[in-house]
Amino acid sequence: MSGQHIAYIRVSSVDQNTDRQLAGVVVDETFTDKASGKDTNRPGLTECLRHVRKGDTLHVHSIDRLARNMSDLLKLIEDLTERGVSVEFHKERLTFTGESDPFQRLQLQMMGAFAEFERSMIKERQKEGIAAAKAKGKQIGAKRKLSPEQVADIKSRLALGQTKKELAESYGVSRQTLYTALELN
């Protein structure tokens, strides 16, 4: 009995397009995530892993689409191949079946190491960009909804006995926003 051909497709954000991944590959079922690959806690991947059975082939565009760190990658491949699922990475032209092949394992480890290195470089560039923006006085993150003057007014009104719920309503913010503003100031 021949198993199903299953596709797993991942892009990092909701505005990215999944069409280029596995274009032309005929599959029975496709699981998609629009999320970071920093860990394996992704709904599409979870469903995909539940779905695949012995004899199936999991098609993935490239190694970094499945995992961005070495330990996650090795664990996923090992788990899948132990269950009798073949994993095929199309960009790298690698297929893992669970058979003992030292060269394939070396290639997987090297490609996984490159994906992990790329992830750490992205994070480093992001940190540098945030630091540069802060140095220029740019707002990082969401703009504060309450000014320092408003927070001071809220504190004085709280001291007079008004409730946080009333104050949040009068300033048009959620209670959580009010609590956060009070903690930060």
XYZ file of N, CA, C and O in Angstrom:
740
model
N 0.840 -1.194 0.000
C 0.000 0.000 0.000
C 0.874 1.242 0.000
O 1.784 1.383 0.797
N 0.602 2.115 -0.906
C 1.358 3.357 -0.984
C 0.625 4.409 -0.170
O -0.596 4.490 -0.211
N 1.391 5.209 0.552
C 0.779 6.209 1.431
C 0.424 7.485 0.699
O 0.564 7.612 -0.517
N -0.016 8.437 1.460
C -0.391 9.742 0.930
C 0.845 10.624 0.758
O 1.875 10.421 1.408
N 0.689 11.618 -0.085
C 1.706 12.660 -0.240
C 1.143 13.902 0.446
O 0.119 14.437 0.044
N 1.830 14.319 1.504
C 1.383 15.419 2.349
C 2.358 16.580 2.190
O 3.570 16.387 2.191
N 1.825 17.800 2.088
C 2.674 18.984 1.987
C 2.593 19.783 3.281
O 1.520 19.932 3.866
N 3.747 20.278 3.707
C 3.774 21.246 4.804
C 4.421 22.509 4.252
O 5.537 22.487 3.732
N 3.683 23.615 4.362
C 4.127 24.906 3.840
C 4.105 25.918 4.983
O 3.139 25.981 5.740
N 5.198 26.696 5.092
C 5.255 27.723 6.131
C 5.858 28.989 5.564
O 6.867 28.964 4.870
N 5.202 30.108 5.864
C 5.777 31.432 5.640
C 5.796 32.143 6.983
O 5.069 31.761 7.905
N 6.613 33.162 7.098
C 6.826 33.802 8.398
C 5.731 34.765 8.823
O 5.568 35.038 10.000
N 4.982 35.316 7.870
C 3.949 36.281 8.258
C 2.728 36.141 7.361
O 2.805 35.590 6.264
N 1.606 36.670 7.836
C 0.334 36.509 7.131
C 0.308 37.199 5.778
O -0.447 36.793 4.903
N 1.145 38.206 5.566
C 1.105 38.893 4.276
C 2.022 38.249 3.230
O 2.051 38.679 2.088
N 2.746 37.188 3.615
C 3.592 36.496 2.648
C 2.780 35.453 1.889
O 1.816 34.889 2.405
N 3.199 35.173 0.660
C 2.479 34.269 -0.223
C 3.087 32.862 -0.163
O 4.304 32.711 -0.231
N 2.240 31.845 -0.081
C 2.698 30.457 -0.002
C 2.780 29.788 -1.368
O 3.229 28.654 -1.467
N 2.349 30.475 -2.430
C 2.216 29.848 -3.751
C 3.512 29.292 -4.323
O 3.489 28.287 -5.022
N 4.640 29.916 -4.057
C 5.889 29.459 -4.679
C 6.403 28.154 -4.071
O 7.153 27.428 -4.700
N 5.987 27.846 -2.856
C 6.468 26.635 -2.208
C 5.742 25.414 -2.766
O 4.524 25.376 -2.824
N 6.517 24.432 -3.175
C 6.013 23.157 -3.692
C 5.123 23.316 -4.922
O 4.241 22.496 -5.173
N 5.365 24.379 -5.691
C 4.597 24.583 -6.924
C 4.835 23.395 -7.852
O 5.966 22.981 -8.076
N 3.761 22.816 -8.349
C 3.851 21.689 -9.271
C 3.946 20.327 -8.612
O 3.930 19.307 -9.305
N 4.064 20.279 -7.290
C 4.128 18.993 -6.591
C 2.696 18.562 -6.280
O 1.932 19.303 -5.660
N 2.332 17.367 -6.739
C 0.975 16.864 -6.530
C 0.904 16.191 -5.162
O 1.671 15.263 -4.877
N -0.004 16.696 -4.322
C -0.150 16.149 -2.971
C -1.622 15.866 -2.680
O -2.512 16.399 -3.337
N -1.839 15.011 -1.685
C -3.200 14.668 -1.273
C -3.756 15.650 -0.254
O -4.961 15.872 -0.185
N -2.874 16.223 0.555
C -3.297 17.113 1.647
C -2.202 18.132 1.882
O -1.020 17.819 1.788
N -2.596 19.361 2.222
C -1.627 20.426 2.495
C -1.928 21.053 3.849
O -3.070 21.363 4.153
N -0.883 21.232 4.625
C -0.975 21.911 5.917
C -0.110 23.158 5.832
O 1.028 23.101 5.375
N -0.656 24.289 6.269
C 0.016 25.572 6.104
C 0.078 26.329 7.423
O -0.872 26.307 8.204
N 1.208 26.990 7.638
C 1.364 27.912 8.766
C 1.844 29.238 8.233
O 2.662 29.295 7.315
N 1.331 30.300 8.822
C 1.845 31.647 8.575
C 2.352 32.137 9.921
O 1.686 32.884 10.623
N 3.542 31.632 10.272
C 4.111 31.893 11.592
C 5.622 31.717 11.536
O 6.149 31.055 10.638
N 6.295 32.257 12.510
C 7.738 32.111 12.623
C 8.104 30.644 12.805
O 7.365 29.866 13.396
N 9.274 30.278 12.313
C 9.767 28.921 12.485
C 10.700 28.788 13.671
O 11.433 27.821 13.772
N 10.656 29.769 14.583
C 11.589 29.756 15.717
C 11.402 28.544 16.617
O 12.320 28.124 17.286
N 10.197 27.965 16.630
C 9.966 26.737 17.390
C 8.937 25.889 16.645
O 8.475 26.264 15.576
N 8.594 24.752 17.210
C 7.664 23.844 16.518
C 6.223 24.007 16.991
O 5.363 23.223 16.604
N 5.954 25.004 17.788
C 4.604 25.247 18.298
C 3.798 26.038 17.267
O 3.600 27.235 17.403
N 3.367 25.321 16.198
C 2.613 25.921 15.105
C 1.406 25.047 14.807
O 1.548 23.830 14.703
N 0.215 25.630 14.685
C -0.997 24.818 14.504
C -0.977 23.935 13.258
O -1.384 22.774 13.309
N -0.502 24.469 12.136
C -0.465 23.674 10.910
C 0.476 22.492 11.030
O 0.173 21.384 10.583
N 1.643 22.725 11.637
C 2.609 21.647 11.833
C 2.057 20.586 12.775
O 2.182 19.391 12.526
N 1.411 21.038 13.842
C 0.827 20.094 14.801
C -0.200 19.193 14.111
O -0.186 17.970 14.288
N -1.084 19.795 13.306
C -2.091 19.017 12.573
C -1.426 18.083 11.566
O -1.848 16.937 11.403
N -0.409 18.570 10.903
C 0.315 17.757 9.922
C 0.928 16.528 10.599
O 0.802 15.407 10.094
N 1.573 16.735 11.728
C 2.212 15.631 12.445
C 1.182 14.623 12.944
O 1.462 13.425 13.005
N -0.006 15.099 13.303
C -1.082 14.186 13.703
C -1.601 13.382 12.517
O -2.037 12.256 12.663
N -1.596 14.002 11.354
C -2.203 13.411 10.160
C -1.341 12.328 9.502
O -1.869 11.315 9.057
N -0.027 12.550 9.412
C 0.825 11.636 8.660
C 0.858 10.246 9.296
O 0.816 10.112 10.520
N 0.907 9.238 8.414
C 0.904 7.828 8.842
C 2.053 7.088 8.159
O 2.633 7.577 7.190
N 2.302 5.892 8.634
C 3.316 5.020 8.048
C 3.039 4.878 6.550
O 1.905 4.661 6.135
N 4.090 5.053 5.762
C 3.965 4.948 4.315
C 3.759 6.279 3.616
O 3.885 6.377 2.395
N 3.436 7.336 4.372
C 3.231 8.660 3.789
C 4.573 9.316 3.469
O 5.608 8.956 4.045
N 4.528 10.289 2.577
C 5.688 11.125 2.288
C 5.314 12.566 2.604
O 4.305 13.064 2.106
N 6.115 13.195 3.456
C 5.909 14.597 3.799
C 6.806 15.433 2.897
O 8.029 15.266 2.890
N 6.198 16.316 2.112
C 6.929 17.188 1.197
C 7.061 18.573 1.841
O 6.061 19.167 2.254
N 8.298 19.074 1.892
C 8.572 20.394 2.455
C 9.466 21.126 1.456
O 10.400 20.533 0.904
N 9.165 22.399 1.219
C 9.926 23.170 0.229
C 11.416 23.181 0.561
O 12.250 22.882 -0.289
N 11.765 23.548 1.792
C 13.173 23.570 2.196
C 13.269 23.332 3.694
O 12.298 23.483 4.428
N 14.458 22.970 4.125
C 14.683 22.610 5.528
C 14.247 23.718 6.468
O 13.605 23.456 7.487
N 14.554 24.980 6.141
C 14.216 26.070 7.055
C 12.715 26.316 7.158
O 12.259 27.014 8.050
N 11.917 25.750 6.265
C 10.459 25.864 6.364
C 9.927 24.938 7.455
O 8.888 25.201 8.043
N 10.642 23.845 7.730
C 10.214 22.906 8.763
C 10.722 23.317 10.139
O 9.968 23.299 11.109
N 11.994 23.715 10.221
C 12.570 24.086 11.526
C 13.726 25.041 11.312
O 14.446 24.949 10.317
N 13.921 25.941 12.284
C 14.996 26.922 12.186
C 16.108 26.666 13.202
O 17.049 27.423 13.278
N 15.985 25.594 13.988
C 17.116 25.257 14.849
C 17.388 23.761 14.758
O 16.508 22.964 14.450
N 18.625 23.410 14.996
C 19.100 22.046 14.767
C 18.363 21.011 15.598
O 17.965 19.973 15.079
N 18.156 21.285 16.871
C 17.525 20.270 17.721
C 16.093 19.994 17.274
O 15.674 18.827 17.225
N 15.326 21.042 16.925
C 13.958 20.828 16.438
C 13.958 20.034 15.133
O 13.153 19.119 14.942
N 14.854 20.387 14.237
C 14.928 19.716 12.945
C 15.232 18.230 13.112
O 14.526 17.373 12.563
N 16.262 17.920 13.867
C 16.642 16.523 14.062
C 15.538 15.734 14.758
O 15.246 14.593 14.390
N 14.900 16.350 15.760
C 13.823 15.671 16.480
C 12.646 15.380 15.554
O 12.085 14.280 15.574
N 12.263 16.357 14.733
C 11.146 16.151 13.806
C 11.452 15.053 12.798
O 10.623 14.159 12.566
N 12.628 15.099 12.191
C 12.998 14.092 11.187
C 13.058 12.708 11.825
O 12.531 11.734 11.273
N 13.673 12.625 12.988
C 13.778 11.339 13.670
C 12.396 10.787 14.027
O 12.094 9.615 13.792
N 11.526 11.645 14.572
C 10.171 11.219 14.941
C 9.405 10.724 13.711
O 8.775 9.669 13.745
N 9.466 11.483 12.634
C 8.723 11.120 11.430
C 9.245 9.828 10.810
O 8.461 8.935 10.469
N 10.552 9.709 10.664
C 11.098 8.515 10.016
C 10.916 7.268 10.890
O 10.702 6.183 10.363
N 10.951 7.428 12.212
C 10.678 6.283 13.096
C 9.245 5.794 12.947
O 8.959 4.619 13.141
N 8.343 6.707 12.591
C 6.933 6.351 12.378
C 6.688 5.819 10.968
O 5.555 5.529 10.597
N 7.746 5.730 10.159
C 7.605 5.204 8.806
C 7.216 6.245 7.773
O 6.771 5.912 6.678
N 7.385 7.524 8.111
C 7.060 8.621 7.198
C 8.362 9.097 6.553
O 9.336 9.379 7.240
N 8.371 9.174 5.224
C 9.516 9.736 4.507
C 9.369 11.257 4.484
O 8.252 11.764 4.384
N 10.483 11.947 4.551
C 10.463 13.409 4.506
C 11.315 13.844 3.316
O 12.487 13.463 3.212
N 10.715 14.638 2.436
C 11.413 15.090 1.243
C 11.511 16.610 1.244
O 10.497 17.301 1.303
N 12.760 17.106 1.186
C 13.014 18.533 1.086
C 13.344 18.824 -0.369
O 14.368 18.369 -0.887
N 12.485 19.574 -1.044
C 12.605 19.763 -2.485
C 13.756 20.684 -2.884
O 14.473 20.393 -3.838
N 13.942 21.781 -2.188
C 14.998 22.727 -2.557
C 16.379 22.090 -2.423
O 17.236 22.257 -3.288
N 16.583 21.347 -1.346
C 17.881 20.719 -1.102
C 18.016 19.361 -1.790
O 19.092 18.767 -1.788
N 16.903 18.860 -2.336
C 16.856 17.547 -2.988
C 17.328 16.446 -2.042
O 18.145 15.603 -2.403
N 16.789 16.475 -0.827
C 17.114 15.468 0.181
C 15.854 14.723 0.576
O 14.796 15.331 0.747
N 15.986 13.417 0.735
C 14.871 12.589 1.211
C 15.373 11.750 2.369
O 16.450 11.144 2.282
N 14.591 11.731 3.429
C 14.933 10.941 4.607
C 13.869 9.892 4.822
O 12.683 10.209 4.894
N 14.331 8.639 4.892
C 13.400 7.518 5.013
C 13.576 6.755 6.317
O 12.809 5.848 6.588
N 14.577 7.106 7.080
C 14.844 6.385 8.313
C 15.918 5.334 8.137
O 16.378 4.738 9.096
N 16.318 5.091 6.869
C 17.396 4.140 6.633
C 18.704 4.762 7.104
O 18.890 5.979 7.044
N 19.603 3.943 7.559
C 20.879 4.434 8.067
C 21.759 4.866 6.895
O 22.268 4.051 6.142
N 21.901 6.168 6.735
C 22.734 6.736 5.676
C 23.525 7.892 6.285
O 23.009 8.999 6.424
N 24.783 7.629 6.658
C 25.581 8.654 7.323
C 25.732 9.933 6.500
O 25.756 11.022 7.049
N 25.818 9.811 5.170
C 25.980 11.000 4.332
C 24.734 11.876 4.386
O 24.829 13.096 4.489
N 23.554 11.247 4.331
C 22.311 12.027 4.421
C 22.216 12.725 5.759
O 21.814 13.879 5.836
N 22.570 12.027 6.820
C 22.519 12.636 8.165
C 23.479 13.824 8.243
O 23.143 14.858 8.801
N 24.669 13.694 7.666
C 25.629 14.791 7.651
C 25.059 15.980 6.882
O 25.148 17.124 7.342
N 24.453 15.718 5.724
C 23.860 16.808 4.940
C 22.760 17.503 5.732
O 22.674 18.730 5.736
N 21.914 16.727 6.393
C 20.834 17.305 7.193
C 21.406 18.189 8.294
O 20.936 19.301 8.513
N 22.418 17.700 8.978
C 23.009 18.472 10.062
C 23.655 19.759 9.547
O 23.527 20.815 10.164
N 24.307 19.690 8.406
C 24.937 20.886 7.844
C 23.874 21.898 7.420
O 23.981 23.087 7.741
N 22.839 21.434 6.723
C 21.790 22.343 6.275
C 21.044 22.922 7.478
O 20.688 24.096 7.499
N 20.799 22.104 8.487
C 20.144 22.579 9.709
C 20.985 23.613 10.427
O 20.473 24.601 10.948
N 22.302 23.392 10.434
C 23.200 24.350 11.080
C 23.162 25.691 10.351
O 23.158 26.754 10.977
N 23.099 25.654 9.013
C 22.999 26.901 8.244
C 21.688 27.621 8.543
O 21.649 28.838 8.696
N 20.584 26.866 8.636
C 19.282 27.478 8.939
C 19.306 28.118 10.325
O 18.799 29.228 10.522
N 19.918 27.425 11.288
C 20.009 27.962 12.648
C 20.893 29.209 12.677
O 20.573 30.195 13.329
N 21.992 29.181 11.938
C 22.888 30.332 11.859
C 22.152 31.519 11.237
O 22.241 32.645 11.743
N 21.406 31.273 10.162
C 20.652 32.340 9.515
C 19.653 32.959 10.485
O 19.515 34.175 10.566
N 18.973 32.139 11.264
C 18.003 32.624 12.255
C 18.700 33.520 13.279
O 18.197 34.582 13.636
N 19.865 33.103 13.751
C 20.560 33.915 14.759
C 21.049 35.230 14.150
O 21.055 36.255 14.823
N 21.416 35.219 12.873
C 21.829 36.461 12.204
C 20.642 37.407 12.049
O 20.788 38.620 12.231
N 19.486 36.883 11.737
C 18.272 37.707 11.627
C 17.990 38.380 12.964
O 17.717 39.578 13.030
N 18.061 37.601 14.046
C 17.796 38.153 15.378
C 18.820 39.231 15.739
O 18.475 40.253 16.325
N 20.081 39.007 15.373
C 21.132 39.983 15.664
C 20.883 41.281 14.899
O 20.990 42.371 15.450
N 20.541 41.173 13.604
C 20.256 42.373 12.814
C 19.039 43.109 13.362
O 18.997 44.336 13.383
N 18.053 42.347 13.828
C 16.851 42.965 14.400
C 17.219 43.757 15.654
O 16.776 44.897 15.823
N 18.036 43.171 16.514
C 18.484 43.872 17.728
C 19.227 45.151 17.387
O 19.018 46.188 18.005
N 20.113 45.065 16.393
C 20.878 46.242 15.983
C 19.952 47.325 15.436
O 20.140 48.508 15.725
N 18.952 46.930 14.654
C 17.997 47.888 14.097
C 17.186 48.579 15.178
O 16.961 49.797 15.127
N 16.762 47.829 16.180
C 15.995 48.400 17.292
C 16.870 49.373 18.082
O 16.431 50.472 18.431
N 18.116 48.977 18.346
C 19.030 49.852 19.091
C 19.282 51.150 18.323
O 19.283 52.242 18.908
N 19.467 51.056 17.007
C 19.700 52.249 16.197
C 18.466 53.152 16.196
O 18.588 54.379 16.291
N 17.290 52.568 16.094
C 16.049 53.353 16.104
C 15.866 54.046 17.448
O 15.492 55.219 17.508
N 16.158 53.336 18.545
C 16.041 53.948 19.878
C 17.018 55.105 20.025
O 16.681 56.137 20.597
N 18.231 54.926 19.495
C 19.244 55.980 19.585
C 18.796 57.234 18.840
O 19.161 58.348 19.220
N 18.007 57.067 17.795
C 17.494 58.202 17.039
C 16.211 58.762 17.645
O 15.612 59.677 17.105
N 15.779 58.160 18.766
C 14.588 58.645 19.449
C 13.279 58.148 18.854
O 12.219 58.682 19.148
N 13.334 57.121 18.034
C 12.118 56.586 17.416
C 11.321 55.775 18.429
O 11.884 55.159 19.330
N 10.016 55.792 18.265
C 9.113 55.007 19.112
C 9.246 53.532 18.730
O 9.102 53.169 17.579
N 9.529 52.678 19.689
C 9.613 51.238 19.462
C 8.371 50.606 20.092
O 8.055 50.859 21.243
N 7.687 49.796 19.320
C 6.466 49.172 19.815
C 5.279 50.101 19.667
O 5.356 51.169 19.044
N 4.183 49.704 20.262
C 2.950 50.490 20.165
C 3.093 51.804 20.932
O 3.759 51.865 21.971
N 2.471 52.839 20.412
C 2.490 54.139 21.069
C 1.670 54.050 22.352
O 0.623 53.402 22.395
N 2.140 54.693 23.391
C 1.419 54.681 24.663
C 0.077 55.372 24.515
O -0.032 56.423 23.880
N -0.936 54.775 25.116
C -2.297 55.301 24.985
C -2.596 56.390 26.012
O -3.528 57.160 25.834
N -1.818 56.416 27.087
C -2.010 57.434 28.122
C -0.709 58.197 28.325
O 0.346 57.608 28.505
N -0.800 59.503 28.305
C 0.387 60.339 28.512
C 0.769 60.330 29.994
O -0.058 59.999 30.856
N 1.994 60.743 30.320
C 2.398 60.826 31.726
C 1.480 61.753 32.535
O 1.188 61.479 33.709
N 0.987 62.814 31.895
C 0.072 63.731 32.582
C -1.251 63.037 32.909
O -1.825 63.221 33.983
N -1.745 62.256 31.965
C -3.000 61.531 32.187
C -2.832 60.495 33.295
O -3.726 60.332 34.135
N -1.684 59.810 33.318
C -1.428 58.813 34.360
C -1.379 59.495 35.720
O -1.929 58.983 36.707
N -0.754 60.682 35.802
C -0.701 61.436 37.068
C -2.108 61.812 37.513
O -2.451 61.700 38.700
N -2.944 62.238 36.558
C -4.336 62.577 36.870
C -5.094 61.347 37.372
O -5.862 61.424 38.337
N -4.872 60.223 36.731
C -5.534 58.971 37.141
C -5.134 58.612 38.565
O -5.987 58.238 39.387
N -3.845 58.735 38.878
C -3.372 58.412 40.221
C -4.037 59.306 41.267
O -4.456 58.829 42.326
N -4.154 60.589 40.961
C -4.779 61.496 41.935
C -6.273 61.181 42.074
O -6.822 61.251 43.171
N -6.925 60.835 40.979
C -8.354 60.501 41.045
C -8.575 59.172 41.768
O -9.595 59.001 42.452
N -7.617 58.238 41.644
C -7.702 56.973 42.392
C -7.606 57.257 43.893
O -8.330 56.649 44.695
N -6.706 58.190 44.241
C -6.528 58.555 45.655
C -7.796 59.180 46.229
O -8.060 59.079 47.432
N -8.601 59.808 45.370
C -9.863 60.409 45.804
C -11.012 59.398 45.845
O -12.132 59.759 46.178
N -10.723 58.128 45.435
C -11.737 57.081 45.574
C -12.403 56.602 44.293
O -13.286 55.743 44.347
N -12.035 57.163 43.158
C -12.629 56.663 41.913
C -12.090 55.264 41.633
O -10.950 54.945 41.975
N -12.902 54.440 40.971
C -12.458 53.076 40.666
C -11.679 53.059 39.359
O -11.848 53.928 38.498
N -10.850 52.027 39.215
C -10.067 51.876 37.983
C -10.984 51.637 36.791
O -10.716 52.117 35.694
N -12.076 50.948 37.025
C -13.032 50.688 35.952
C -13.618 52.007 35.431
O -13.678 52.238 34.217
N -14.018 52.879 36.347
C -14.577 54.181 35.955
C -13.544 55.017 35.201
O -13.864 55.648 34.188
N -12.321 55.007 35.710
C -11.267 55.798 35.077
C -10.926 55.268 33.685
O -10.723 56.048 32.751
N -10.874 53.967 33.539
C -10.594 53.377 32.221
C -11.676 53.782 31.230
O -11.376 54.171 30.094
N -12.931 53.732 31.675
C -14.039 54.131 30.797
C -13.957 55.616 30.432
O -14.159 55.995 29.286
N -13.624 56.444 31.414
C -13.583 57.881 31.129
C -12.425 58.253 30.190
O -12.529 59.223 29.448
N -11.347 57.492 30.206
C -10.221 57.754 29.304
C -10.321 56.951 27.997
O -9.461 57.087 27.118
N -11.342 56.104 27.909
C -11.535 55.335 26.673
C -10.482 54.271 26.435
O -10.119 53.993 25.294
N -9.980 53.665 27.513
C -8.990 52.590 27.389
C -9.490 51.374 28.162
O -10.396 51.474 28.991
N -8.868 50.247 27.904
C -9.236 49.043 28.643
C -8.648 49.118 30.055
O -7.718 49.891 30.316
N -9.183 48.310 30.948
C -8.633 48.287 32.304
C -7.186 47.805 32.278
O -6.357 48.297 33.031
N -6.880 46.843 31.392
C -5.508 46.336 31.300
C -4.552 47.451 30.888
O -3.450 47.556 31.421
N -4.962 48.286 29.939
C -4.135 49.423 29.525
C -3.890 50.350 30.714
O -2.775 50.829 30.931
N -4.927 50.583 31.496
C -4.801 51.450 32.663
C -3.830 50.825 33.671
O -2.942 51.510 34.190
N -3.988 49.520 33.956
C -3.086 48.843 34.900
C -1.636 48.919 34.424
O -0.733 49.209 35.197
N -1.434 48.677 33.139
C -0.073 48.707 32.558
C 0.506 50.108 32.698
O 1.678 50.272 33.078
N -0.261 51.140 32.389
C 0.223 52.520 32.486
C 0.597 52.854 33.929
O 1.598 53.531 34.174
N -0.186 52.395 34.873
C 0.113 52.662 36.293
C 1.394 51.947 36.724
O 2.158 52.483 37.527
N 1.625 50.751 36.209
C 2.833 50.002 36.562
C 4.086 50.662 35.976
O 5.133 50.670 36.608
N 3.979 51.196 34.752
C 5.139 51.771 34.079
C 5.516 53.145 34.622
O 6.645 53.589 34.438
N 4.581 53.844 35.222
C 4.866 55.200 35.694
C 4.948 55.279 37.199
O 4.470 54.579 37.953
